[in-house]
CSV table of C-alpha atoms in Angstrom, one decimal:
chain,number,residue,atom,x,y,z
A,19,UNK,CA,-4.0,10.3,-41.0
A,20,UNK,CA,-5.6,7.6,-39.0
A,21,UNK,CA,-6.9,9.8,-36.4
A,22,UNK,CA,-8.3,12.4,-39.4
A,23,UNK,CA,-10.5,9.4,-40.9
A,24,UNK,CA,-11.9,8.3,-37.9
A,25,UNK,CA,-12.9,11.7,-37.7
A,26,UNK,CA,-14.7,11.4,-41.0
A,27,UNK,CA,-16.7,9.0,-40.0
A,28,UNK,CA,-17.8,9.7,-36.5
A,29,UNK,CA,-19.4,12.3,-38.6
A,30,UNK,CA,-21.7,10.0,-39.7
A,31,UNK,CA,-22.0,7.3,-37.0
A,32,UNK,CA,-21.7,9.6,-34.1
A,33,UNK,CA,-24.3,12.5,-34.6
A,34,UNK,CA,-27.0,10.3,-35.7
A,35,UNK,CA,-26.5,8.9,-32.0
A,36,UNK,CA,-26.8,12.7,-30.2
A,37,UNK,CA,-29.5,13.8,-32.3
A,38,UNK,CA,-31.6,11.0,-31.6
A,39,UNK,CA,-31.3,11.7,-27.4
A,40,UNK,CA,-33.1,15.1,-27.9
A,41,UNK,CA,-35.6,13.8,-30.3
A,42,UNK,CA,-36.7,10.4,-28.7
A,43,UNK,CA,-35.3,10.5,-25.7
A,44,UNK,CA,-34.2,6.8,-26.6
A,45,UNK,CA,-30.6,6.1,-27.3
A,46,UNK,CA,-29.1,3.5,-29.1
A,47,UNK,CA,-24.8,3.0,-28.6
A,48,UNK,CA,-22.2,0.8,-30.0
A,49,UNK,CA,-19.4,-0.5,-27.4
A,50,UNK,CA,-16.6,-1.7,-28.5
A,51,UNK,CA,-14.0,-4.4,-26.8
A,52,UNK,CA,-10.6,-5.3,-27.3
A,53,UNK,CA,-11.9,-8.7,-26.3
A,54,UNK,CA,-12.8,-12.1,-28.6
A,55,UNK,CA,-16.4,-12.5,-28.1
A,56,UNK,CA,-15.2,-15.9,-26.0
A,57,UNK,CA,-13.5,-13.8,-23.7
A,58,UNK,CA,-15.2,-13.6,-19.9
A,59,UNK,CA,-14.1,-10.0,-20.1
A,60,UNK,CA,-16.7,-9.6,-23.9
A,61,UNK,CA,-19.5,-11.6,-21.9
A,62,UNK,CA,-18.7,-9.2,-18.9
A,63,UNK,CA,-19.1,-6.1,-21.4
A,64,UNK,CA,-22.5,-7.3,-22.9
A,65,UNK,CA,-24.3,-8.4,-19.2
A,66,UNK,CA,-23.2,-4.4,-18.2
A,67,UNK,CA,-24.9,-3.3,-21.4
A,68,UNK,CA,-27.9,-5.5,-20.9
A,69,UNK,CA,-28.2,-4.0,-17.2
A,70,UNK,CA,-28.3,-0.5,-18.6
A,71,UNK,CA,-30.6,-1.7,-20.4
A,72,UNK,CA,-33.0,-3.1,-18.0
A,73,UNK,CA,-31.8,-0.5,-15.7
A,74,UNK,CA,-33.1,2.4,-18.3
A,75,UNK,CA,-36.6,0.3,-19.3
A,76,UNK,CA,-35.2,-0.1,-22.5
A,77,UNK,CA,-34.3,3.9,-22.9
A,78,UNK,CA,-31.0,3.0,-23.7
A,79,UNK,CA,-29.6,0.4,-25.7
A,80,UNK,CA,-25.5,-0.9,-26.0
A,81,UNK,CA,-24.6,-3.0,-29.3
A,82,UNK,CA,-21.4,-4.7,-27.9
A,83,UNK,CA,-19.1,-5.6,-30.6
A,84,UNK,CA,-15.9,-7.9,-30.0
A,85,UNK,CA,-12.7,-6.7,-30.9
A,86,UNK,CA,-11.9,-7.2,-34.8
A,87,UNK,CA,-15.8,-6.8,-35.5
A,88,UNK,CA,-15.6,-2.6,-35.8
A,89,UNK,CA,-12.0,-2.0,-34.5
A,90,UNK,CA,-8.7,-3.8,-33.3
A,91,UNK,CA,-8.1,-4.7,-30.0
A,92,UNK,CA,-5.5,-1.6,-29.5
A,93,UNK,CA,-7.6,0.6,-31.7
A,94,UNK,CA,-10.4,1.2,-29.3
A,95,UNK,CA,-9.2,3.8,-27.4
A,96,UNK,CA,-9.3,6.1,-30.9
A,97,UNK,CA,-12.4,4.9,-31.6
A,98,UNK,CA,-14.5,6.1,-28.8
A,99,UNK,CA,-12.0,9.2,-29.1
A,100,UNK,CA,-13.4,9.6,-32.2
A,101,UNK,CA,-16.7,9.2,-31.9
A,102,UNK,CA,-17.1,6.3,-34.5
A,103,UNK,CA,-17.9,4.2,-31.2
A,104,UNK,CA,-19.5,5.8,-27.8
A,105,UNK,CA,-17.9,3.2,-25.9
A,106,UNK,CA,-15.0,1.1,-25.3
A,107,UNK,CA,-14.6,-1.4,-22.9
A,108,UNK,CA,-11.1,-2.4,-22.4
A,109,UNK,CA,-7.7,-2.2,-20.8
A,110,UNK,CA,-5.5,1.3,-20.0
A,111,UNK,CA,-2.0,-0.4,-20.0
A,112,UNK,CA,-2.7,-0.4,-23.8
A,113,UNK,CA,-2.1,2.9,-24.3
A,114,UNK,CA,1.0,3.3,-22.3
A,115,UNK,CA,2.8,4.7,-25.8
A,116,UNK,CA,0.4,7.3,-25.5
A,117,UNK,CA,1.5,8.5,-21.9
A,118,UNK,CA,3.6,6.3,-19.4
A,119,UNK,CA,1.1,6.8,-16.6
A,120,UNK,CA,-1.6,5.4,-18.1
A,121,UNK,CA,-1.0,1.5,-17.1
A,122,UNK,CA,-1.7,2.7,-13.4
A,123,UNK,CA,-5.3,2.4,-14.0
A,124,UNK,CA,-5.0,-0.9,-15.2
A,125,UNK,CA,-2.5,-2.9,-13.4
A,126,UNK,CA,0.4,-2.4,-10.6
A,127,UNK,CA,3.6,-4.6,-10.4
A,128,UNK,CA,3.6,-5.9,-7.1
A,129,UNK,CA,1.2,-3.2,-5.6
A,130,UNK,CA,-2.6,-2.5,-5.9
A,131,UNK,CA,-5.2,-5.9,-4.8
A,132,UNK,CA,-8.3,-5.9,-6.1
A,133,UNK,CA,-10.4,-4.0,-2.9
A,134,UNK,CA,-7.3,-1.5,-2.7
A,135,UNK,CA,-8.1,-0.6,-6.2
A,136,UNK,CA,-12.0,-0.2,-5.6
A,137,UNK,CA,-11.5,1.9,-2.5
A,138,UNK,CA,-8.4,4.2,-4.0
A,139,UNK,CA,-10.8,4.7,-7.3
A,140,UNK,CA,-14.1,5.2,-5.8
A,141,UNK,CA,-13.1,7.1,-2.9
A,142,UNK,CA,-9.3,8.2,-2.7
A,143,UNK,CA,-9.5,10.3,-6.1
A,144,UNK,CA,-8.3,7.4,-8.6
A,145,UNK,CA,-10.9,8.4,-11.3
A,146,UNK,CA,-10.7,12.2,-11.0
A,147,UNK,CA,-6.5,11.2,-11.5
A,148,UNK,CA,-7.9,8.9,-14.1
A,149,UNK,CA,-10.0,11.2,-16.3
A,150,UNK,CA,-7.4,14.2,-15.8
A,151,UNK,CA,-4.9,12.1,-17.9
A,152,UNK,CA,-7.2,11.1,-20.3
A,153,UNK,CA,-8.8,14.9,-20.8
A,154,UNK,CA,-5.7,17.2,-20.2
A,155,UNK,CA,-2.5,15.4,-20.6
A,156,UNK,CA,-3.8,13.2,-23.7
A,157,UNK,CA,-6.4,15.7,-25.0
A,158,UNK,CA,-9.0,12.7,-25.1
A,159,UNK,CA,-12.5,13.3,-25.6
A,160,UNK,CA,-13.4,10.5,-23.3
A,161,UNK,CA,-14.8,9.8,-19.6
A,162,UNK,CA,-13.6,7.0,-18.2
A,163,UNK,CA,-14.1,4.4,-15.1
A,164,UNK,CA,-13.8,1.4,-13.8
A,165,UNK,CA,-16.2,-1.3,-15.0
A,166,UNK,CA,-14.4,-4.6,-13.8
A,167,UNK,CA,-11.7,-5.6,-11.0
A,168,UNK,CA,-10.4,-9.0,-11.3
A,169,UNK,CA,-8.2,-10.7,-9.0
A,170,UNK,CA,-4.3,-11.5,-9.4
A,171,UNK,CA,-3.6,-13.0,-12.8
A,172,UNK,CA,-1.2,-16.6,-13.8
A,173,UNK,CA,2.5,-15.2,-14.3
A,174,UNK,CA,2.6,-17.9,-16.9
A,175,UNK,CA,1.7,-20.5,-19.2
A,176,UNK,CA,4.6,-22.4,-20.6
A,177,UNK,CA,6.5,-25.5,-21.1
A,178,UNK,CA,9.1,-25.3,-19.4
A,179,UNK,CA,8.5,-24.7,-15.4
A,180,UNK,CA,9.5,-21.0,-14.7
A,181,UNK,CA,10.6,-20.4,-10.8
A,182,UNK,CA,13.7,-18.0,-11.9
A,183,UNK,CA,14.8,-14.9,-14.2
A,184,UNK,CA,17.3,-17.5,-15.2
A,185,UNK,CA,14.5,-19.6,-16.4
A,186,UNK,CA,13.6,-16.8,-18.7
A,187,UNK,CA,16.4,-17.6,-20.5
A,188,UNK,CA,15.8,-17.8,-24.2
A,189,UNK,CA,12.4,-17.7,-24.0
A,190,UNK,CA,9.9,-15.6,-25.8
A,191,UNK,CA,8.0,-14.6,-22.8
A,192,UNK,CA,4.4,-12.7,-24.2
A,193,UNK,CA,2.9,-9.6,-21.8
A,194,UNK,CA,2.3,-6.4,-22.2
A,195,UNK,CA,2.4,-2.8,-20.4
A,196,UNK,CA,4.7,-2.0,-17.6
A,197,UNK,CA,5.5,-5.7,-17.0
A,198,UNK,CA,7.1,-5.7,-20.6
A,199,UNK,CA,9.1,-2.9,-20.1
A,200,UNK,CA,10.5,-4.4,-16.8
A,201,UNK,CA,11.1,-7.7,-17.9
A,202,UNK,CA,12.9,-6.1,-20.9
A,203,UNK,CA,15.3,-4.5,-18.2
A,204,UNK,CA,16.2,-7.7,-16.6
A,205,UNK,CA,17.3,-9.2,-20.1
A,206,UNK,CA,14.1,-11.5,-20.9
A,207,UNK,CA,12.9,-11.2,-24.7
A,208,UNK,CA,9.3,-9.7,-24.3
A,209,UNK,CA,6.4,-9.7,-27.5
A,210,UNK,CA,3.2,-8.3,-27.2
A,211,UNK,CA,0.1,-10.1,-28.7
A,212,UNK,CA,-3.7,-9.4,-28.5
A,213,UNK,CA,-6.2,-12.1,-26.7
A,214,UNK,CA,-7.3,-13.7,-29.8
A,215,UNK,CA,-3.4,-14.7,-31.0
A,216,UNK,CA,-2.4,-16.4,-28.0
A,217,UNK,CA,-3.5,-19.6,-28.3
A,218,UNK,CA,-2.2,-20.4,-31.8
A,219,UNK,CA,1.0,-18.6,-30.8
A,220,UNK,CA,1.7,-21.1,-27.9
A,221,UNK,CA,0.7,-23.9,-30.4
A,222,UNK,CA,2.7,-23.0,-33.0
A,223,UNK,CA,5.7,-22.1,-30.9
A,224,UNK,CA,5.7,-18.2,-31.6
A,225,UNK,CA,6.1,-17.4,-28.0
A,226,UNK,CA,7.6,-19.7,-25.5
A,227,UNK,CA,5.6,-18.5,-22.5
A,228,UNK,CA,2.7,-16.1,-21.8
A,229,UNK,CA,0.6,-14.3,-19.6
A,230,UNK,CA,-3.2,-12.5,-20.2
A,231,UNK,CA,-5.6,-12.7,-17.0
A,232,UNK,CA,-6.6,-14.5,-14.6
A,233,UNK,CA,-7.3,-18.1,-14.0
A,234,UNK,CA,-11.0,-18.2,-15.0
A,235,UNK,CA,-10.0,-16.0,-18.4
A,236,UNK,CA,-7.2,-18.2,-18.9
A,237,UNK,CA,-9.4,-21.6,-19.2
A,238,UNK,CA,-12.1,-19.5,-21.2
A,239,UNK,CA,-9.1,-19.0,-24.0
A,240,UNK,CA,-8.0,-23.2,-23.1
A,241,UNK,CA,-4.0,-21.9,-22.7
A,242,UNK,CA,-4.2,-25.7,-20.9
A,243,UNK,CA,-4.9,-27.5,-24.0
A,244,UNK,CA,-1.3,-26.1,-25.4
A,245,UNK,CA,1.0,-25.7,-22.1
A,246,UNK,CA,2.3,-28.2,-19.3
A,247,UNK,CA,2.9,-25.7,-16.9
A,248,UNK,CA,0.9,-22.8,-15.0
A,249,UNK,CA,2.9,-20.8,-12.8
A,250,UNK,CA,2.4,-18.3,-9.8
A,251,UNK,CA,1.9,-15.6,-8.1
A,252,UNK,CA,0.7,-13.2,-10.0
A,253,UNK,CA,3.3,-10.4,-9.0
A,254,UNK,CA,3.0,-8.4,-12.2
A,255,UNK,CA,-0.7,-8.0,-12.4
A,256,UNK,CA,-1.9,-8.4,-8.7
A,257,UNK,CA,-4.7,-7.0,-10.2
A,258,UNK,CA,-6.6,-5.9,-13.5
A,259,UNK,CA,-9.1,-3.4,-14.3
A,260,UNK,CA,-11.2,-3.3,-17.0
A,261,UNK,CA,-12.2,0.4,-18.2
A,262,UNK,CA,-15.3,1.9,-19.9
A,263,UNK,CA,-14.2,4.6,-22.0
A,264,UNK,CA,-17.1,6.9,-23.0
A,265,UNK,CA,-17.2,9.8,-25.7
A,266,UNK,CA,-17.2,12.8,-23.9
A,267,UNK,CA,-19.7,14.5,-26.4
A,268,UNK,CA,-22.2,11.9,-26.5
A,269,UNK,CA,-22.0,11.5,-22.8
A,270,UNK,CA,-22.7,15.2,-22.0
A,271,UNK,CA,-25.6,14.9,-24.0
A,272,UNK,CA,-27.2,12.2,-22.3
A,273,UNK,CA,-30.1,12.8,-20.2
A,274,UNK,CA,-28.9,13.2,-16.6
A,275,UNK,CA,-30.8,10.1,-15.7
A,276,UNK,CA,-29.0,7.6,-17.8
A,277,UNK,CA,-25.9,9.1,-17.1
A,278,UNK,CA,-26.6,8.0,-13.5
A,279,UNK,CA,-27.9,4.5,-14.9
A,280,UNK,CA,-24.7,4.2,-16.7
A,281,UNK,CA,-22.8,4.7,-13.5
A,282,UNK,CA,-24.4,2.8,-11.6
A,283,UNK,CA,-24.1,0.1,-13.7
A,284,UNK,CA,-20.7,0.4,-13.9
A,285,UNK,CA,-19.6,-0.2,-10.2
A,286,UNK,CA,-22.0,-2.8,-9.9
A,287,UNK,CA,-20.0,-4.5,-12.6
A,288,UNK,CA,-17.0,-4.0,-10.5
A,289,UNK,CA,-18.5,-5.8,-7.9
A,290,UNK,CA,-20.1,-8.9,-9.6
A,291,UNK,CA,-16.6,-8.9,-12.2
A,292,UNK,CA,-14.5,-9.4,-8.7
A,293,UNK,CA,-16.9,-11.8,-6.7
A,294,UNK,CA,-17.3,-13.8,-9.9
A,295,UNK,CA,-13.7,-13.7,-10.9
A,296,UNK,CA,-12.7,-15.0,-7.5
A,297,UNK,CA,-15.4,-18.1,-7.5
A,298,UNK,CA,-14.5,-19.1,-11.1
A,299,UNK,CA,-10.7,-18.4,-11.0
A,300,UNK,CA,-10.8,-21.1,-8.1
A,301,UNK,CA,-12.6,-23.4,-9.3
A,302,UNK,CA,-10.1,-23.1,-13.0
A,303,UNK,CA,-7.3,-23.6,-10.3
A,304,UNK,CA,-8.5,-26.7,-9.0
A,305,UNK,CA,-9.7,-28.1,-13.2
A,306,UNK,CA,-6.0,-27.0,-14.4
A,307,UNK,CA,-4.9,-29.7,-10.9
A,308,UNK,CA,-7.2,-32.2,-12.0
A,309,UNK,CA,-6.7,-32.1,-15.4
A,310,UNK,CA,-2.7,-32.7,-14.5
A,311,UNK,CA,-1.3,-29.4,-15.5
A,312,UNK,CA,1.5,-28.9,-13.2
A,313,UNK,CA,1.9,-25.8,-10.9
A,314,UNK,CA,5.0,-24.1,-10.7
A,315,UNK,CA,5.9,-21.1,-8.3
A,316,UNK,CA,7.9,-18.4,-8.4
A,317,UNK,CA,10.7,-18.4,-5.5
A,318,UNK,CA,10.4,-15.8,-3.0
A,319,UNK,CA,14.0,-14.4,-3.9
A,320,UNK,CA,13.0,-13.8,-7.9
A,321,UNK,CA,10.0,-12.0,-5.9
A,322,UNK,CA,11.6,-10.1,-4.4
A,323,UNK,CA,13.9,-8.9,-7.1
A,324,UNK,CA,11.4,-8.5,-9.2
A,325,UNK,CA,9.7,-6.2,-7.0
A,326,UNK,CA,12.5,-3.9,-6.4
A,327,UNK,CA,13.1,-3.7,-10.2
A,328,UNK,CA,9.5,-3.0,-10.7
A,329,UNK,CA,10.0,0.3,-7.8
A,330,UNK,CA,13.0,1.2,-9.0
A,331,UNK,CA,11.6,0.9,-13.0
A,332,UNK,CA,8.2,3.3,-11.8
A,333,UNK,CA,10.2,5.4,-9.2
A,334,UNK,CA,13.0,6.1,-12.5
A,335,UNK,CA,9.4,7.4,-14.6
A,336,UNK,CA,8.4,9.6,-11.8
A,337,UNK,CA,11.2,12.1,-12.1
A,338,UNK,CA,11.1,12.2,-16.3
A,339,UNK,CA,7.0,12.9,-15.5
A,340,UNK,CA,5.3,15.4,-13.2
A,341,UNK,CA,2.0,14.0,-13.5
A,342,UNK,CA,3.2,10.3,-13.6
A,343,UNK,CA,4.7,11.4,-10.3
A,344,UNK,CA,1.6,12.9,-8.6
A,345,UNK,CA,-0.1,9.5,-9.9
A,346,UNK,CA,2.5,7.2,-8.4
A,347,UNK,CA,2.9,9.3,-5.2
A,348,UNK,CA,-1.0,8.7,-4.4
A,349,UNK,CA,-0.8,4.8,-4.9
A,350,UNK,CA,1.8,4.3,-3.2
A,351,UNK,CA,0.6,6.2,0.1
A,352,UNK,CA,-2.8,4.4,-0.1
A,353,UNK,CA,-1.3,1.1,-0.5
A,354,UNK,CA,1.0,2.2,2.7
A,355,UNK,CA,-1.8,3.3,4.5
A,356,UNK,CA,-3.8,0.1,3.3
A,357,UNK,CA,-1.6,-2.1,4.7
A,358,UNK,CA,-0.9,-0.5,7.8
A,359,UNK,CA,-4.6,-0.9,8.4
A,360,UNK,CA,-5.0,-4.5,7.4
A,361,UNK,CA,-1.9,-5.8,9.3
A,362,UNK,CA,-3.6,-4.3,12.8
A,363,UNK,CA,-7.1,-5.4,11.4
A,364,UNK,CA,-7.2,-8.2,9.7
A,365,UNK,CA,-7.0,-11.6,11.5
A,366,UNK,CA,-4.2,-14.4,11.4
A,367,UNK,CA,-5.9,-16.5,8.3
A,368,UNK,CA,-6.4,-20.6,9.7
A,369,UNK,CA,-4.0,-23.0,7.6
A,370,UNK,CA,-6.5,-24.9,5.0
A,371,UNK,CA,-7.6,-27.6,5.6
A,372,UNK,CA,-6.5,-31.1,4.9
């Protein structure tokens, strides 16, 4: 029923949009996020939009709308679908109800980094996987890529210091994807919340514990002002990706030209998302010490048994899922390969210093 409306009214929105391209030769898009306009990830969304922009000489202009504004946070994905949006800028571990292998793109329990990611999309056939799932096994009518890699994300905001599963006892522990899944597994009670709830949900006692992004996103959305303690390593998101989800019919009738400005665009947004995620998510870490919120780590044994219940959890999905198999197989041989390379590579890091 849902899907049939929004069918409706791309009718109306979307065809204006492709008839305009052949007539002008100037096109004017709506993107939506599953992001408050608050959100780092939002003000990420609309500085890609303005490149395109600048990039076209004004040829091609994005309206970036925050989530709740045209659609829900977990409602994009049918929107650009659709066509009542031709974009979507948001998070692929959202639609894991739609097919299980569709968190891979966003986030990996104790696998992908950040420059893993880049290199395994860009040049070890992550987005042809990517867009294969997407076209043929979930009969989308989107293209999709990368635009943003962030860096690992807090395990947890809370009040009560988590270092063990048994420290999960009794709480109400917000996440979302995979993660939730796992967790599930290992006995901890798991709710799932958009951005914009979070805050009022730790206030108000709702959830007991929670985790969203990274450092920098987490002080953008003041998790501080409600919790005592932060905890890491961020084992369960080590980390994100932010996707652009395009119409497939309104991006095969873009002039070849913006359809390269797009792109390019895109991965440049990858780039300045990670480099500026690392020098603000510092910086958070060190207001969040200064501010006396008090850092808590997970010990290296709950680590370690969360990462073999995350294998085991993924390696059980690979034999109900031939695709989801092909998927996982080719992570986990470039993150094999990846870190076989940086081990003989990669110096000895110095100790900081005092």
């Amino acid at each position: 029923m849902k899907r049939a409306w929004y069918r409706r009214i791309a009718l109306t929105v979307g065809l204006a949009s492709l008839l305009g391209v052949s007539a002008a030769q100037e096109v004017r898009w709506t993107m939506a996020t599953s992001w408050p306009s608050s959100l780092n990830f939002h003000q990420l969304a609309e500085e890609f939009a303005q490149n395109v922009e600048r990039m076209s000489g004004g040829r091609m202009v994005i309206d970036v709308q925050p989530s709740g504004a045209i659609v829900g946070a977990f409602e994009v994905l049918d929107a650009v679908d659709s066509g009542i949006v031709e974009m979507g800028h948001s998070w692929s571990g959202y639609w894991i109800g739609r097919h299980p292998a569709a968190p891979f793109f966003a986030s990996i329990p104790m696998s992908f980094e950040a420059p893993m990611y880049m290199a395994w999309f860009y040049d070890a056939g992550g987005i042809e996987l990517w867009n294969r799932l997407y076209q043929e096994l979930m009969g989308l009518d989107i293209t999709v890529m990368p635009v943003g890699v962030y860096h690992p994300e807090t395990f947890a905001w809370s009040n009560v210091p988590i270092r063990t599963l048994e420290d999960f006892q009794g709480l109400r522990y917000r996440t979302a994807g995979w993660w939730a899944d796992i967790l599930r597994d290992t006995g901890v009670s798991v709710v799932s919340l958009p951005a914009a709830e979070l805050y009022p949900s730790l206030e108000r006692g709702v959830v007991d514990a929670a985790e969203f992004s990274t450092p920098w996103a987490d002080q953008t959305l003041s998790f501080h002002e409600v919790t005592r303690y932060y905890t890491g390593p961020g084992m369960h998101q080590p980390a994100i990706v932010n996707e652009l989800m395009i119409n497939r019919s309104a991006w095969e009738a873009l002039p070849e030209d913006l359809r390269a400005i797009v792109e390019a665009a895109a991965e440049a947004m990858v780039v300045r998302s990670w480099s500026r995620d690392l020098v603000r998510s510092m910086e958070a870490v060190a207001f969040f010490d200064e501010s006396g919120q008090e850092r808590v780590e997970v010990d290296v044994e709950t680590q370690r048994a969360l990462r073999e219940a995350s294998f085991a959890y993924l390696d059980e999905l690979a034999t109900q899922d031939a695709f989801f198999a092909e998927v996982w197989e080719s992570v986990q041989a470039f993150y094999d390969r990846y870190v076989e390379y940086e081990a003989f590579m990669v110096p000895v890091r110095a100790e900081p210093r005092e």
